[in-house]
């Protein structure tokens, strides 16, 4: 499987071409739109999220409600385009609003130097996290296919600023109600207060989110070569999400302070090979172990600050405050949604690479047979 997305944050559309999806998969557009809605929601997002409605349109690769096996063409309209059309229409434009002061922490400065622009717009229009709609769309299609294999996933936020979920009692029933996607009423309240505080300070906040994937067959990915390791592929995909600065599996960075005797997952046999723990987060040797996949990703506070950091005007080389753009205060709840769909895309990609999967039926049968084989081993 592979996909490519194209489009600008304030352009007319984000377009995605997704290749390698088996044929005969019924596509539920409502589910994709619901996933996109969850991505937009989350306490701490900016005014733009009230403008966008994100209804996908599929114009290729689906006939009679099911995939044909051909590449899917998926279009997501940017409602905000109408407010930017005078300079965002690719040909019929009046160049105005030239922004020559890059924001520290954003792709602005390096992008301008590398691609020889005198304006940050051609950089930030593409570097923008608006592009993450594409990751949610392809991941939601993956989720629909994975449901036939009983593979399920959830994601949630474990930290926003200094508010850590670990300090509170968990309440999983509360997760769907939490406006910051934290499974704790108390932690949610504290996180919202902190976001409000950051907003009054004209500042931003980062955090950590966790993805868990259940019932993934043992042996996806491989140990044989550097580029066949599935944990590495997932890490690459997650790190490519805007503002992501680190990824860990299972006990992750905590392993540094643990003894080997406490770090690994002892094996026993009881109706198949079992593990006493899951420190590895579902991966050994770049392959899935069959245990739940546990991944955390850390997101830096977003770099567009209402109280700007100092920068340089590339026209005059003078020291000036960086450009102020309407933006979000905290995107970690959205990031947790994006991370879940990013991981699901990679899991499906590994499955269709490993098993016969021209059709949905073939994939289901191949995975069923393989699971039987593993159970008998
Ligand atoms: C973004 C800046 C904001 C965010 C945007 C990502 O947009 P704007 O500059 O239009 O206010 O709201 O996120 C989205 C549009 C989205 O759909 O997630 C940025 O600079 O990355």
mmCIF file of C-alpha atoms and ligand atoms in Angstrom:
data_model
loop_
_atom_site.group_PDB
_atom_site.id
_atom_site.type_symbol
_atom_site.label_atom_id
_atom_site.label_comp_id
_atom_site.label_asym_id
_atom_site.label_seq_id
_atom_site.Cartn_x
_atom_site.Cartn_y
_atom_site.Cartn_z
ATOM 1 C CA UNK A 1 0.000 0.000 0.000
ATOM 2 C CA UNK A 2 1.054 3.575 -0.434
ATOM 3 C CA UNK A 3 -0.595 6.947 -0.420
ATOM 4 C CA UNK A 4 0.279 10.424 -1.432
ATOM 5 C CA UNK A 5 -1.515 13.570 -0.383
ATOM 6 C CA UNK A 6 -1.492 16.925 -2.098
ATOM 7 C CA UNK A 7 -2.942 20.340 -1.367
ATOM 8 C CA UNK A 8 -2.417 23.430 0.732
ATOM 9 C CA UNK A 9 -3.840 24.289 4.146
ATOM 10 C CA UNK A 10 -5.858 27.174 2.668
ATOM 11 C CA UNK A 11 -6.095 25.791 -0.883
ATOM 12 C CA UNK A 12 -9.296 24.443 -2.393
ATOM 13 C CA UNK A 13 -8.867 20.780 -1.442
ATOM 14 C CA UNK A 14 -6.636 18.201 0.185
ATOM 15 C CA UNK A 15 -6.493 15.257 -2.230
ATOM 16 C CA UNK A 16 -5.301 11.760 -1.360
ATOM 17 C CA UNK A 17 -4.476 8.879 -3.700
ATOM 18 C CA UNK A 18 -4.436 5.581 -1.827
ATOM 19 C CA UNK A 19 -3.148 2.482 -3.601
ATOM 20 C CA UNK A 20 -3.092 -1.200 -2.631
ATOM 21 C CA UNK A 21 -6.473 -1.583 -0.926
ATOM 22 C CA UNK A 22 -7.998 -5.030 -1.612
ATOM 23 C CA UNK A 23 -11.139 -5.197 -3.738
ATOM 24 C CA UNK A 24 -14.664 -5.742 -2.357
ATOM 25 C CA UNK A 25 -14.233 -3.682 0.813
ATOM 26 C CA UNK A 26 -17.484 -1.857 1.655
ATOM 27 C CA UNK A 27 -16.538 1.750 2.415
ATOM 28 C CA UNK A 28 -18.482 3.569 5.101
ATOM 29 C CA UNK A 29 -18.103 7.300 4.441
ATOM 30 C CA UNK A 30 -19.863 8.142 7.708
ATOM 31 C CA UNK A 31 -17.141 6.390 9.692
ATOM 32 C CA UNK A 32 -14.428 8.331 7.863
ATOM 33 C CA UNK A 33 -16.257 11.605 8.516
ATOM 34 C CA UNK A 34 -16.707 10.705 12.200
ATOM 35 C CA UNK A 35 -12.960 10.061 12.514
ATOM 36 C CA UNK A 36 -12.299 13.434 10.884
ATOM 37 C CA UNK A 37 -14.695 15.093 13.298
ATOM 38 C CA UNK A 38 -12.852 13.613 16.267
ATOM 39 C CA UNK A 39 -9.579 14.923 14.782
ATOM 40 C CA UNK A 40 -11.037 18.441 14.631
ATOM 41 C CA UNK A 41 -12.437 18.393 18.130
ATOM 42 C CA UNK A 42 -10.405 18.659 21.292
ATOM 43 C CA UNK A 43 -10.098 21.484 23.777
ATOM 44 C CA UNK A 44 -7.396 23.922 22.746
ATOM 45 C CA UNK A 45 -7.968 23.976 18.996
ATOM 46 C CA UNK A 46 -8.234 27.333 17.259
ATOM 47 C CA UNK A 47 -11.020 29.128 15.348
ATOM 48 C CA UNK A 48 -10.185 27.335 12.077
ATOM 49 C CA UNK A 49 -11.795 24.152 13.394
ATOM 50 C CA UNK A 50 -15.194 25.879 13.454
ATOM 51 C CA UNK A 51 -14.824 26.684 9.766
ATOM 52 C CA UNK A 52 -13.963 23.190 8.517
ATOM 53 C CA UNK A 53 -16.545 20.401 8.258
ATOM 54 C CA UNK A 54 -14.395 17.732 6.526
ATOM 55 C CA UNK A 55 -16.770 15.602 4.469
ATOM 56 C CA UNK A 56 -14.793 13.222 2.250
ATOM 57 C CA UNK A 57 -15.640 12.653 -1.370
ATOM 58 C CA UNK A 58 -14.325 9.539 -3.132
ATOM 59 C CA UNK A 59 -14.078 9.899 -6.896
ATOM 60 C CA UNK A 60 -12.071 6.810 -7.853
ATOM 61 C CA UNK A 61 -11.444 3.223 -6.759
ATOM 62 C CA UNK A 62 -14.948 2.619 -5.372
ATOM 63 C CA UNK A 63 -17.947 1.332 -7.352
ATOM 64 C CA UNK A 64 -21.314 0.214 -5.956
ATOM 65 C CA UNK A 65 -20.074 1.185 -2.463
ATOM 66 C CA UNK A 66 -17.110 -1.214 -2.539
ATOM 67 C CA UNK A 67 -13.438 -0.864 -3.447
ATOM 68 C CA UNK A 68 -12.424 -2.136 -6.874
ATOM 69 C CA UNK A 69 -8.748 -2.775 -6.077
ATOM 70 C CA UNK A 70 -7.763 0.318 -8.076
ATOM 71 C CA UNK A 71 -6.243 3.422 -6.420
ATOM 72 C CA UNK A 72 -8.745 5.448 -4.415
ATOM 73 C CA UNK A 73 -9.022 9.172 -5.068
ATOM 74 C CA UNK A 74 -10.224 10.997 -1.978
ATOM 75 C CA UNK A 75 -11.016 14.698 -1.797
ATOM 76 C CA UNK A 76 -11.490 16.816 1.323
ATOM 77 C CA UNK A 77 -12.655 20.366 0.769
ATOM 78 C CA UNK A 78 -11.065 23.229 2.716
ATOM 79 C CA UNK A 79 -14.010 25.482 3.598
ATOM 80 C CA UNK A 80 -11.561 28.239 4.560
ATOM 81 C CA UNK A 81 -10.374 28.491 0.925
ATOM 82 C CA UNK A 82 -13.070 31.082 0.131
ATOM 83 C CA UNK A 83 -11.455 33.423 2.680
ATOM 84 C CA UNK A 84 -8.012 33.041 1.049
ATOM 85 C CA UNK A 85 -8.931 32.626 -2.615
ATOM 86 C CA UNK A 86 -7.457 35.941 -3.761
ATOM 87 C CA UNK A 87 -3.927 34.620 -3.179
ATOM 88 C CA UNK A 88 -4.493 30.835 -2.902
ATOM 89 C CA UNK A 89 -5.930 30.301 -6.400
ATOM 90 C CA UNK A 90 -2.854 28.770 -8.099
ATOM 91 C CA UNK A 91 -3.133 30.920 -11.246
ATOM 92 C CA UNK A 92 -5.730 33.617 -10.767
ATOM 93 C CA UNK A 93 -4.159 35.407 -7.789
ATOM 94 C CA UNK A 94 -3.031 38.758 -6.498
ATOM 95 C CA UNK A 95 0.106 38.234 -4.445
ATOM 96 C CA UNK A 96 -0.404 39.975 -1.140
ATOM 97 C CA UNK A 97 0.111 39.291 2.510
ATOM 98 C CA UNK A 98 3.824 38.454 1.943
ATOM 99 C CA UNK A 99 5.179 37.069 5.221
ATOM 100 C CA UNK A 100 8.930 37.466 5.542
ATOM 101 C CA UNK A 101 9.452 36.644 9.243
ATOM 102 C CA UNK A 102 9.787 32.910 9.967
ATOM 103 C CA UNK A 103 8.419 31.364 13.190
ATOM 104 C CA UNK A 104 11.009 29.550 15.346
ATOM 105 C CA UNK A 105 10.055 25.864 15.600
ATOM 106 C CA UNK A 106 8.129 25.916 12.322
ATOM 107 C CA UNK A 107 9.360 24.748 8.900
ATOM 108 C CA UNK A 108 9.333 28.411 7.739
ATOM 109 C CA UNK A 109 13.011 29.445 7.736
ATOM 110 C CA UNK A 110 14.648 26.243 6.517
ATOM 111 C CA UNK A 111 11.867 25.759 3.955
ATOM 112 C CA UNK A 112 12.379 29.264 2.540
ATOM 113 C CA UNK A 113 16.155 28.866 2.265
ATOM 114 C CA UNK A 114 15.968 25.353 0.821
ATOM 115 C CA UNK A 115 13.281 26.115 -1.796
ATOM 116 C CA UNK A 116 14.341 29.744 -2.476
ATOM 117 C CA UNK A 117 11.158 31.585 -1.448
ATOM 118 C CA UNK A 118 10.984 35.205 -0.275
ATOM 119 C CA UNK A 119 7.710 34.449 1.540
ATOM 120 C CA UNK A 120 6.921 31.832 4.197
ATOM 121 C CA UNK A 121 3.502 30.993 2.713
ATOM 122 C CA UNK A 122 4.626 28.369 0.163
ATOM 123 C CA UNK A 123 6.286 26.573 3.101
ATOM 124 C CA UNK A 124 3.626 26.732 5.795
ATOM 125 C CA UNK A 125 0.742 26.050 3.442
ATOM 126 C CA UNK A 126 2.175 22.555 2.969
ATOM 127 C CA UNK A 127 3.949 22.071 6.316
ATOM 128 C CA UNK A 128 0.623 22.792 8.064
ATOM 129 C CA UNK A 129 -1.025 20.066 10.118
ATOM 130 C CA UNK A 130 -4.098 20.487 7.904
ATOM 131 C CA UNK A 131 -2.407 17.704 5.900
ATOM 132 C CA UNK A 132 -3.162 15.247 8.726
ATOM 133 C CA UNK A 133 -6.724 14.877 7.408
ATOM 134 C CA UNK A 134 -5.105 12.559 4.832
ATOM 135 C CA UNK A 135 -3.616 10.332 7.552
ATOM 136 C CA UNK A 136 -6.975 10.023 9.307
ATOM 137 C CA UNK A 137 -8.780 9.214 6.052
ATOM 138 C CA UNK A 138 -6.400 6.417 5.002
ATOM 139 C CA UNK A 139 -6.244 5.111 8.595
ATOM 140 C CA UNK A 140 -10.022 5.071 8.865
ATOM 141 C CA UNK A 141 -10.232 3.002 5.671
ATOM 142 C CA UNK A 142 -7.589 0.699 7.186
ATOM 143 C CA UNK A 143 -9.652 0.464 10.401
ATOM 144 C CA UNK A 144 -12.698 -0.619 8.404
ATOM 145 C CA UNK A 145 -10.686 -3.450 6.816
ATOM 146 C CA UNK A 146 -9.014 -4.434 10.098
ATOM 147 C CA UNK A 147 -12.441 -4.828 11.730
ATOM 148 C CA UNK A 148 -12.938 -7.944 9.521
ATOM 149 C CA UNK A 149 -9.827 -9.380 11.211
ATOM 150 C CA UNK A 150 -11.054 -8.379 14.715
ATOM 151 C CA UNK A 151 -8.150 -5.957 15.092
ATOM 152 C CA UNK A 152 -9.185 -2.949 17.146
ATOM 153 C CA UNK A 153 -7.426 0.146 18.474
ATOM 154 C CA UNK A 154 -7.857 2.995 20.875
ATOM 155 C CA UNK A 155 -5.881 6.119 21.596
ATOM 156 C CA UNK A 156 -5.894 8.620 24.410
ATOM 157 C CA UNK A 157 -3.863 11.461 25.881
ATOM 158 C CA UNK A 158 -1.527 10.652 28.778
ATOM 159 C CA UNK A 159 -0.071 14.128 29.331
ATOM 160 C CA UNK A 160 -0.747 17.766 28.507
ATOM 161 C CA UNK A 161 1.907 20.124 29.836
ATOM 162 C CA UNK A 162 2.528 19.028 33.430
ATOM 163 C CA UNK A 163 -0.886 17.313 33.799
ATOM 164 C CA UNK A 164 -0.081 13.596 33.810
ATOM 165 C CA UNK A 165 -2.770 10.933 33.534
ATOM 166 C CA UNK A 166 -0.633 8.663 35.763
ATOM 167 C CA UNK A 167 -1.421 10.982 38.721
ATOM 168 C CA UNK A 168 -5.171 10.335 38.459
ATOM 169 C CA UNK A 169 -7.589 7.425 38.743
ATOM 170 C CA UNK A 170 -8.524 6.049 35.318
ATOM 171 C CA UNK A 171 -12.141 5.960 34.180
ATOM 172 C CA UNK A 172 -12.376 4.379 30.731
ATOM 173 C CA UNK A 173 -16.112 5.093 30.454
ATOM 174 C CA UNK A 174 -15.261 8.787 30.625
ATOM 175 C CA UNK A 175 -12.846 8.753 27.641
ATOM 176 C CA UNK A 176 -15.484 9.445 24.971
ATOM 177 C CA UNK A 177 -16.768 12.392 27.030
ATOM 178 C CA UNK A 178 -13.368 13.939 27.693
ATOM 179 C CA UNK A 179 -12.734 17.031 25.563
ATOM 180 C CA UNK A 180 -8.988 16.342 25.807
ATOM 181 C CA UNK A 181 -9.367 12.568 25.272
ATOM 182 C CA UNK A 182 -8.060 11.702 28.743
ATOM 183 C CA UNK A 183 -9.788 8.788 30.536
ATOM 184 C CA UNK A 184 -10.165 10.723 33.806
ATOM 185 C CA UNK A 185 -12.595 13.494 34.722
ATOM 186 C CA UNK A 186 -10.104 15.087 37.131
ATOM 187 C CA UNK A 187 -7.178 15.017 34.691
ATOM 188 C CA UNK A 188 -9.449 16.446 31.976
ATOM 189 C CA UNK A 189 -10.438 19.322 34.272
ATOM 190 C CA UNK A 190 -6.809 20.069 35.158
ATOM 191 C CA UNK A 191 -5.708 19.869 31.504
ATOM 192 C CA UNK A 192 -8.478 22.262 30.424
ATOM 193 C CA UNK A 193 -7.496 24.723 33.160
ATOM 194 C CA UNK A 194 -3.893 24.541 31.978
ATOM 195 C CA UNK A 195 -4.930 25.127 28.359
ATOM 196 C CA UNK A 196 -6.993 28.156 29.459
ATOM 197 C CA UNK A 197 -3.972 29.454 31.372
ATOM 198 C CA UNK A 198 -1.682 28.961 28.344
ATOM 199 C CA UNK A 199 -4.209 30.830 26.211
ATOM 200 C CA UNK A 200 -4.305 33.809 28.563
ATOM 201 C CA UNK A 201 -0.503 33.770 28.525
ATOM 202 C CA UNK A 202 -0.648 33.689 24.688
ATOM 203 C CA UNK A 203 1.357 30.494 24.854
ATOM 204 C CA UNK A 204 0.984 26.874 23.641
ATOM 205 C CA UNK A 205 1.235 23.385 25.148
ATOM 206 C CA UNK A 206 2.459 19.955 24.060
ATOM 207 C CA UNK A 207 1.964 16.514 25.512
ATOM 208 C CA UNK A 208 1.972 12.767 25.035
ATOM 209 C CA UNK A 209 -0.582 10.392 23.549
ATOM 210 C CA UNK A 210 -0.841 6.611 23.621
ATOM 211 C CA UNK A 211 -2.075 4.170 20.983
ATOM 212 C CA UNK A 212 -3.023 0.579 21.769
ATOM 213 C CA UNK A 213 -3.811 -2.010 19.099
ATOM 214 C CA UNK A 214 -5.348 -5.319 20.092
ATOM 215 C CA UNK A 215 -5.450 -8.732 18.443
ATOM 216 C CA UNK A 216 -2.693 -8.132 15.887
ATOM 217 C CA UNK A 217 -1.350 -11.489 14.645
ATOM 218 C CA UNK A 218 2.149 -12.476 15.764
ATOM 219 C CA UNK A 219 4.898 -12.083 13.147
ATOM 220 C CA UNK A 220 3.988 -8.933 11.197
ATOM 221 C CA UNK A 221 7.156 -7.232 9.999
ATOM 222 C CA UNK A 222 10.504 -9.000 10.001
ATOM 223 C CA UNK A 223 13.901 -9.086 11.705
ATOM 224 C CA UNK A 224 15.785 -9.864 8.474
ATOM 225 C CA UNK A 225 16.577 -6.345 7.229
ATOM 226 C CA UNK A 226 16.580 -2.790 8.555
ATOM 227 C CA UNK A 227 13.686 -1.734 6.343
ATOM 228 C CA UNK A 228 11.420 -4.682 7.123
ATOM 229 C CA UNK A 229 11.072 -3.950 10.842
ATOM 230 C CA UNK A 230 7.485 -2.916 11.488
ATOM 231 C CA UNK A 231 8.140 -0.985 14.714
ATOM 232 C CA UNK A 232 10.635 1.152 12.795
ATOM 233 C CA UNK A 233 8.096 1.827 10.038
ATOM 234 C CA UNK A 234 5.470 2.830 12.580
ATOM 235 C CA UNK A 235 7.970 5.108 14.331
ATOM 236 C CA UNK A 236 8.821 6.784 11.020
ATOM 237 C CA UNK A 237 5.163 7.373 10.236
ATOM 238 C CA UNK A 238 4.445 8.797 13.677
ATOM 239 C CA UNK A 239 7.529 11.028 13.655
ATOM 240 C CA UNK A 240 6.360 12.497 10.362
ATOM 241 C CA UNK A 241 3.253 13.914 12.063
ATOM 242 C CA UNK A 242 3.680 17.663 12.501
ATOM 243 C CA UNK A 243 5.163 18.550 15.948
ATOM 244 C CA UNK A 244 5.962 14.921 16.908
ATOM 245 C CA UNK A 245 9.401 14.756 18.552
ATOM 246 C CA UNK A 246 9.617 11.215 19.912
ATOM 247 C CA UNK A 247 8.075 7.750 19.885
ATOM 248 C CA UNK A 248 8.393 4.877 22.356
ATOM 249 C CA UNK A 249 7.132 1.290 22.428
ATOM 250 C CA UNK A 250 6.050 -0.477 25.616
ATOM 251 C CA UNK A 251 8.173 0.642 28.568
ATOM 252 C CA UNK A 252 10.177 2.781 26.116
ATOM 253 C CA UNK A 253 12.542 5.295 27.709
ATOM 254 C CA UNK A 254 11.828 3.888 31.186
ATOM 255 C CA UNK A 255 13.790 0.767 30.130
ATOM 256 C CA UNK A 256 16.970 2.804 30.584
ATOM 257 C CA UNK A 257 16.616 2.589 34.380
ATOM 258 C CA UNK A 258 15.401 -1.030 34.568
ATOM 259 C CA UNK A 259 17.380 -4.262 34.993
ATOM 260 C CA UNK A 260 17.197 -6.812 32.190
ATOM 261 C CA UNK A 261 15.431 -9.239 34.521
ATOM 262 C CA UNK A 262 12.522 -6.801 34.821
ATOM 263 C CA UNK A 263 12.555 -5.585 31.208
ATOM 264 C CA UNK A 264 11.587 -8.675 29.218
ATOM 265 C CA UNK A 265 8.423 -10.681 28.860
ATOM 266 C CA UNK A 266 8.781 -14.258 30.120
ATOM 267 C CA UNK A 267 7.329 -16.994 27.936
ATOM 268 C CA UNK A 268 5.156 -19.920 29.047
ATOM 269 C CA UNK A 269 2.951 -22.410 27.272
ATOM 270 C CA UNK A 270 -0.770 -22.665 27.979
ATOM 271 C CA UNK A 271 -2.823 -23.498 24.915
ATOM 272 C CA UNK A 272 -0.241 -21.604 22.805
ATOM 273 C CA UNK A 273 2.763 -19.437 23.697
ATOM 274 C CA UNK A 274 1.889 -16.791 26.282
ATOM 275 C CA UNK A 275 3.702 -13.863 27.935
ATOM 276 C CA UNK A 276 3.682 -12.890 31.588
ATOM 277 C CA UNK A 277 4.010 -9.167 30.774
ATOM 278 C CA UNK A 278 4.252 -6.757 27.846
ATOM 279 C CA UNK A 279 7.253 -4.503 28.504
ATOM 280 C CA UNK A 280 8.097 -4.766 24.798
ATOM 281 C CA UNK A 281 4.822 -3.116 23.775
ATOM 282 C CA UNK A 282 4.016 -5.876 21.315
ATOM 283 C CA UNK A 283 7.299 -5.904 19.348
ATOM 284 C CA UNK A 284 10.395 -8.116 19.429
ATOM 285 C CA UNK A 285 12.989 -8.052 16.645
ATOM 286 C CA UNK A 286 10.874 -5.650 14.592
ATOM 287 C CA UNK A 287 7.999 -8.171 14.560
ATOM 288 C CA UNK A 288 4.670 -8.186 16.352
ATOM 289 C CA UNK A 289 4.581 -10.642 19.282
ATOM 290 C CA UNK A 290 0.788 -11.030 19.305
ATOM 291 C CA UNK A 291 0.583 -9.017 22.541
ATOM 292 C CA UNK A 292 -1.204 -5.629 22.485
ATOM 293 C CA UNK A 293 0.813 -2.975 20.666
ATOM 294 C CA UNK A 294 1.501 -0.058 23.018
ATOM 295 C CA UNK A 295 2.997 3.121 21.572
ATOM 296 C CA UNK A 296 3.421 6.624 22.930
ATOM 297 C CA UNK A 297 4.298 9.742 20.948
ATOM 298 C CA UNK A 298 5.365 13.115 22.304
ATOM 299 C CA UNK A 299 4.301 16.381 20.680
ATOM 300 C CA UNK A 300 6.066 19.685 21.193
ATOM 301 C CA UNK A 301 4.034 22.817 21.952
ATOM 302 C CA UNK A 302 3.041 24.215 18.577
ATOM 303 C CA UNK A 303 5.331 27.010 17.389
ATOM 304 C CA UNK A 304 2.744 29.598 16.365
ATOM 305 C CA UNK A 305 2.557 31.790 19.463
ATOM 306 C CA UNK A 306 0.246 34.751 19.971
ATOM 307 C CA UNK A 307 3.081 36.317 22.019
ATOM 308 C CA UNK A 308 5.729 35.739 19.391
ATOM 309 C CA UNK A 309 9.331 34.650 19.855
ATOM 310 C CA UNK A 310 12.089 36.706 18.313
ATOM 311 C CA UNK A 311 13.116 36.063 14.740
ATOM 312 C CA UNK A 312 14.638 37.842 11.751
ATOM 313 C CA UNK A 313 12.966 39.568 8.817
ATOM 314 C CA UNK A 314 14.575 37.884 5.818
ATOM 315 C CA UNK A 315 14.144 41.075 3.747
ATOM 316 C CA UNK A 316 15.991 43.425 6.123
ATOM 317 C CA UNK A 317 17.922 40.909 8.322
ATOM 318 C CA UNK A 318 16.623 42.889 11.296
ATOM 319 C CA UNK A 319 15.672 41.273 14.584
ATOM 320 C CA UNK A 320 11.864 41.369 14.896
ATOM 321 C CA UNK A 321 9.106 39.383 16.643
ATOM 322 C CA UNK A 322 7.971 36.459 14.496
ATOM 323 C CA UNK A 323 4.783 36.594 12.473
ATOM 324 C CA UNK A 324 1.518 36.106 14.376
ATOM 325 C CA UNK A 325 -0.971 33.721 12.745
ATOM 326 C CA UNK A 326 -4.343 32.570 14.043
ATOM 327 C CA UNK A 327 -3.646 29.128 15.495
ATOM 328 C CA UNK A 328 -4.300 26.473 18.151
ATOM 329 C CA UNK A 329 -3.188 26.441 21.814
ATOM 330 C CA UNK A 330 -2.911 22.664 22.179
ATOM 331 C CA UNK A 331 -3.308 19.958 19.517
ATOM 332 C CA UNK A 332 -2.448 16.886 21.613
ATOM 333 C CA UNK A 333 -6.033 15.475 21.652
ATOM 334 C CA UNK A 334 -6.134 15.742 17.835
ATOM 335 C CA UNK A 335 -2.670 14.220 17.667
ATOM 336 C CA UNK A 336 -3.907 11.183 19.591
ATOM 337 C CA UNK A 337 -6.568 10.619 16.910
ATOM 338 C CA UNK A 338 -4.023 11.098 14.114
ATOM 339 C CA UNK A 339 -1.577 8.696 15.828
ATOM 340 C CA UNK A 340 -4.205 5.960 16.107
ATOM 341 C CA UNK A 341 -5.043 6.138 12.399
ATOM 342 C CA UNK A 342 -1.368 6.387 11.441
ATOM 343 C CA UNK A 343 -0.617 3.159 13.320
ATOM 344 C CA UNK A 344 -3.661 1.373 11.841
ATOM 345 C CA UNK A 345 -2.547 2.287 8.324
ATOM 346 C CA UNK A 346 0.888 0.746 8.978
ATOM 347 C CA UNK A 347 -0.651 -2.418 10.484
ATOM 348 C CA UNK A 348 -2.854 -2.924 7.431
ATOM 349 C CA UNK A 349 0.098 -2.170 5.170
ATOM 350 C CA UNK A 350 2.083 -4.931 6.890
ATOM 351 C CA UNK A 351 -0.819 -7.369 6.543
ATOM 352 C CA UNK A 352 -1.409 -6.772 2.835
ATOM 353 C CA UNK A 353 2.344 -7.010 2.216
ATOM 354 C CA UNK A 354 2.530 -10.351 4.011
ATOM 355 C CA UNK A 355 -0.708 -12.060 2.953
ATOM 356 C CA UNK A 356 -2.499 -12.659 -0.329
ATOM 357 C CA UNK A 357 -4.875 -9.737 -0.481
ATOM 358 C CA UNK A 358 -6.109 -8.855 -3.947
ATOM 359 C CA UNK A 359 -9.566 -9.221 -2.434
ATOM 360 C CA UNK A 360 -10.942 -8.717 1.073
ATOM 361 C CA UNK A 361 -12.042 -12.371 1.143
ATOM 362 C CA UNK A 362 -8.484 -13.562 0.377
ATOM 363 C CA UNK A 363 -7.051 -11.406 3.147
ATOM 364 C CA UNK A 364 -9.555 -12.659 5.731
ATOM 365 C CA UNK A 365 -8.930 -16.308 4.734
ATOM 366 C CA UNK A 366 -5.129 -15.949 4.698
ATOM 367 C CA UNK A 367 -5.034 -14.318 8.135
ATOM 368 C CA UNK A 368 -7.438 -16.929 9.563
ATOM 369 C CA UNK A 369 -5.238 -19.782 8.263
ATOM 370 C CA UNK A 370 -2.106 -18.113 9.571
ATOM 371 C CA UNK A 371 -3.647 -17.608 13.023
ATOM 372 C CA UNK A 372 -4.535 -21.328 13.054
ATOM 373 C CA UNK A 373 -0.951 -22.193 12.133
ATOM 374 C CA UNK A 374 0.425 -19.974 14.924
ATOM 375 C CA UNK A 375 -1.960 -21.521 17.452
ATOM 376 C CA UNK A 376 -0.814 -25.048 16.479
ATOM 377 C CA UNK A 377 2.947 -24.290 16.471
HETATM 378 C C1 LIG B 1 -2.056 24.952 11.482
HETATM 379 C C2 LIG B 1 -2.599 26.187 11.852
HETATM 380 C C3 LIG B 1 -4.055 26.346 12.057
HETATM 381 C C4 LIG B 1 -4.632 25.004 12.444
HETATM 382 C C5 LIG B 1 -4.295 24.040 11.309
HETATM 383 C C6 LIG B 1 -2.840 23.736 11.374
HETATM 384 O O1 LIG B 1 -4.713 26.723 10.872
HETATM 385 P P1 LIG B 1 -4.945 28.253 10.457
HETATM 386 O O2 LIG B 1 -3.591 28.798 10.183
HETATM 387 O O3 LIG B 1 -5.806 28.189 9.224
HETATM 388 O O4 LIG B 1 -5.652 28.907 11.608
HETATM 389 O O5 LIG B 1 -6.004 25.088 12.708
HETATM 390 O O6 LIG B 1 -4.993 22.849 11.429
HETATM 391 C C7 LIG B 1 -5.966 22.587 10.518
HETATM 392 C C8 LIG B 1 -6.385 23.421 9.602
HETATM 393 C C9 LIG B 1 -6.520 21.240 10.680
HETATM 394 O O7 LIG B 1 -7.427 20.883 9.901
HETATM 395 O O8 LIG B 1 -6.042 20.525 11.570
HETATM 396 C C10 LIG B 1 -0.612 24.828 11.223
HETATM 397 O O9 LIG B 1 0.042 25.855 11.024
HETATM 398 O O10 LIG B 1 -0.090 23.701 11.208
#
